[in-house]
């Protein structure tokens, strides 16, 4: 009987490509403000799932939503202002 460990290399061989590339890490760094703002919005929304939102909760959600919109705007403006390789200057 063959062991599962012996078959593991055939099914999922190890590859150096499993780690993110430098370009992918840079893209994550660029999008990090939007990611964090989205997490804050989700946290604010999750806190009000099982109860009626108070005025403070509504303010917290509104501010978090505004931070998400501002982060999206900044990201869109940042990427719209850059030109890729082969693009007209």
PDB file of C-alpha atoms in Angstrom, residues 12-84:
ATOM      1  CA  UNK A  12       0.999  19.223  -5.419  1.00  0.00           C
ATOM      2  CA  UNK A  13       4.639  19.659  -6.335  1.00  0.00           C
ATOM      3  CA  UNK A  14       6.436  22.477  -4.530  1.00  0.00           C
ATOM      4  CA  UNK A  15       7.146  25.479  -6.673  1.00  0.00           C
ATOM      5  CA  UNK A  16       8.985  28.710  -6.011  1.00  0.00           C
ATOM      6  CA  UNK A  17       6.105  30.525  -7.715  1.00  0.00           C
ATOM      7  CA  UNK A  18       3.873  30.074  -4.657  1.00  0.00           C
ATOM      8  CA  UNK A  19       5.239  33.238  -3.063  1.00  0.00           C
ATOM      9  CA  UNK A  20       3.970  36.603  -4.315  1.00  0.00           C
ATOM     10  CA  UNK A  21       6.280  38.462  -6.643  1.00  0.00           C
ATOM     11  CA  UNK A  22       7.719  41.869  -5.862  1.00  0.00           C
ATOM     12  CA  UNK A  23       5.254  43.466  -8.285  1.00  0.00           C
ATOM     13  CA  UNK A  24       2.317  41.796  -6.532  1.00  0.00           C
ATOM     14  CA  UNK A  25       3.558  42.965  -3.128  1.00  0.00           C
ATOM     15  CA  UNK A  26       3.919  46.500  -4.483  1.00  0.00           C
ATOM     16  CA  UNK A  27       0.343  46.385  -5.799  1.00  0.00           C
ATOM     17  CA  UNK A  28      -0.882  45.265  -2.370  1.00  0.00           C
ATOM     18  CA  UNK A  29       1.022  48.138  -0.741  1.00  0.00           C
ATOM     19  CA  UNK A  30      -0.630  50.600  -3.125  1.00  0.00           C
ATOM     20  CA  UNK A  31      -4.100  49.218  -2.326  1.00  0.00           C
ATOM     21  CA  UNK A  32      -3.504  48.896   1.444  1.00  0.00           C
ATOM     22  CA  UNK A  33      -5.312  52.164   2.416  1.00  0.00           C
ATOM     23  CA  UNK A  34      -8.426  50.945   0.599  1.00  0.00           C
ATOM     24  CA  UNK A  35      -8.150  47.503   2.188  1.00  0.00           C
ATOM     25  CA  UNK A  36      -7.861  48.971   5.689  1.00  0.00           C
ATOM     26  CA  UNK A  37     -10.741  51.390   5.098  1.00  0.00           C
ATOM     27  CA  UNK A  38     -12.915  48.501   3.886  1.00  0.00           C
ATOM     28  CA  UNK A  39     -12.050  46.481   6.990  1.00  0.00           C
ATOM     29  CA  UNK A  40     -13.023  49.437   9.198  1.00  0.00           C
ATOM     30  CA  UNK A  41     -16.356  49.716   7.380  1.00  0.00           C
ATOM     31  CA  UNK A  42     -17.025  46.009   7.817  1.00  0.00           C
ATOM     32  CA  UNK A  43     -16.159  46.236  11.515  1.00  0.00           C
ATOM     33  CA  UNK A  44     -18.593  49.121  11.956  1.00  0.00           C
ATOM     34  CA  UNK A  45     -21.331  47.230  10.106  1.00  0.00           C
ATOM     35  CA  UNK A  46     -20.732  43.972  11.965  1.00  0.00           C
ATOM     36  CA  UNK A  47     -21.107  45.715  15.329  1.00  0.00           C
ATOM     37  CA  UNK A  48     -24.688  46.628  14.408  1.00  0.00           C
ATOM     38  CA  UNK A  49     -25.834  43.275  13.017  1.00  0.00           C
ATOM     39  CA  UNK A  50     -27.659  42.063  16.115  1.00  0.00           C
ATOM     40  CA  UNK A  51     -28.960  45.369  17.432  1.00  0.00           C
ATOM     41  CA  UNK A  52     -30.534  48.581  16.268  1.00  0.00           C
ATOM     42  CA  UNK A  53     -27.806  51.072  15.310  1.00  0.00           C
ATOM     43  CA  UNK A  54     -27.502  54.044  17.601  1.00  0.00           C
ATOM     44  CA  UNK A  55     -26.668  57.545  16.409  1.00  0.00           C
ATOM     45  CA  UNK A  56     -23.016  56.903  17.244  1.00  0.00           C
ATOM     46  CA  UNK A  57     -23.079  53.665  15.222  1.00  0.00           C
ATOM     47  CA  UNK A  58     -24.602  55.466  12.253  1.00  0.00           C
ATOM     48  CA  UNK A  59     -21.896  58.139  12.447  1.00  0.00           C
ATOM     49  CA  UNK A  60     -19.192  55.475  12.662  1.00  0.00           C
ATOM     50  CA  UNK A  61     -20.584  53.692   9.585  1.00  0.00           C
ATOM     51  CA  UNK A  62     -20.947  56.965   7.667  1.00  0.00           C
ATOM     52  CA  UNK A  63     -17.368  58.001   8.456  1.00  0.00           C
ATOM     53  CA  UNK A  64     -16.040  54.564   7.533  1.00  0.00           C
ATOM     54  CA  UNK A  65     -17.982  54.669   4.254  1.00  0.00           C
ATOM     55  CA  UNK A  66     -16.529  58.111   3.521  1.00  0.00           C
ATOM     56  CA  UNK A  67     -13.010  56.773   4.206  1.00  0.00           C
ATOM     57  CA  UNK A  68     -13.624  53.925   1.746  1.00  0.00           C
ATOM     58  CA  UNK A  69     -14.834  56.364  -0.901  1.00  0.00           C
ATOM     59  CA  UNK A  70     -11.847  58.646  -0.322  1.00  0.00           C
ATOM     60  CA  UNK A  71      -9.430  55.712  -0.541  1.00  0.00           C
ATOM     61  CA  UNK A  72     -11.086  54.550  -3.788  1.00  0.00           C
ATOM     62  CA  UNK A  73     -10.841  58.066  -5.193  1.00  0.00           C
ATOM     63  CA  UNK A  74      -7.184  58.362  -4.235  1.00  0.00           C
ATOM     64  CA  UNK A  75      -6.395  54.956  -5.711  1.00  0.00           C
ATOM     65  CA  UNK A  76      -8.234  55.775  -8.949  1.00  0.00           C
ATOM     66  CA  UNK A  77      -6.466  59.119  -9.240  1.00  0.00           C
ATOM     67  CA  UNK A  78      -3.121  57.498  -8.504  1.00  0.00           C
ATOM     68  CA  UNK A  79      -3.525  54.761 -11.112  1.00  0.00           C
ATOM     69  CA  UNK A  80      -5.042  57.104 -13.700  1.00  0.00           C
ATOM     70  CA  UNK A  81      -2.031  59.399 -13.463  1.00  0.00           C
ATOM     71  CA  UNK A  82       0.512  56.660 -14.177  1.00  0.00           C
ATOM     72  CA  UNK A  83       1.417  55.349 -17.596  1.00  0.00           C
ATOM     73  CA  UNK A  84       2.422  51.775 -18.167  1.00  0.00           C
TER      74      UNK A  84
END
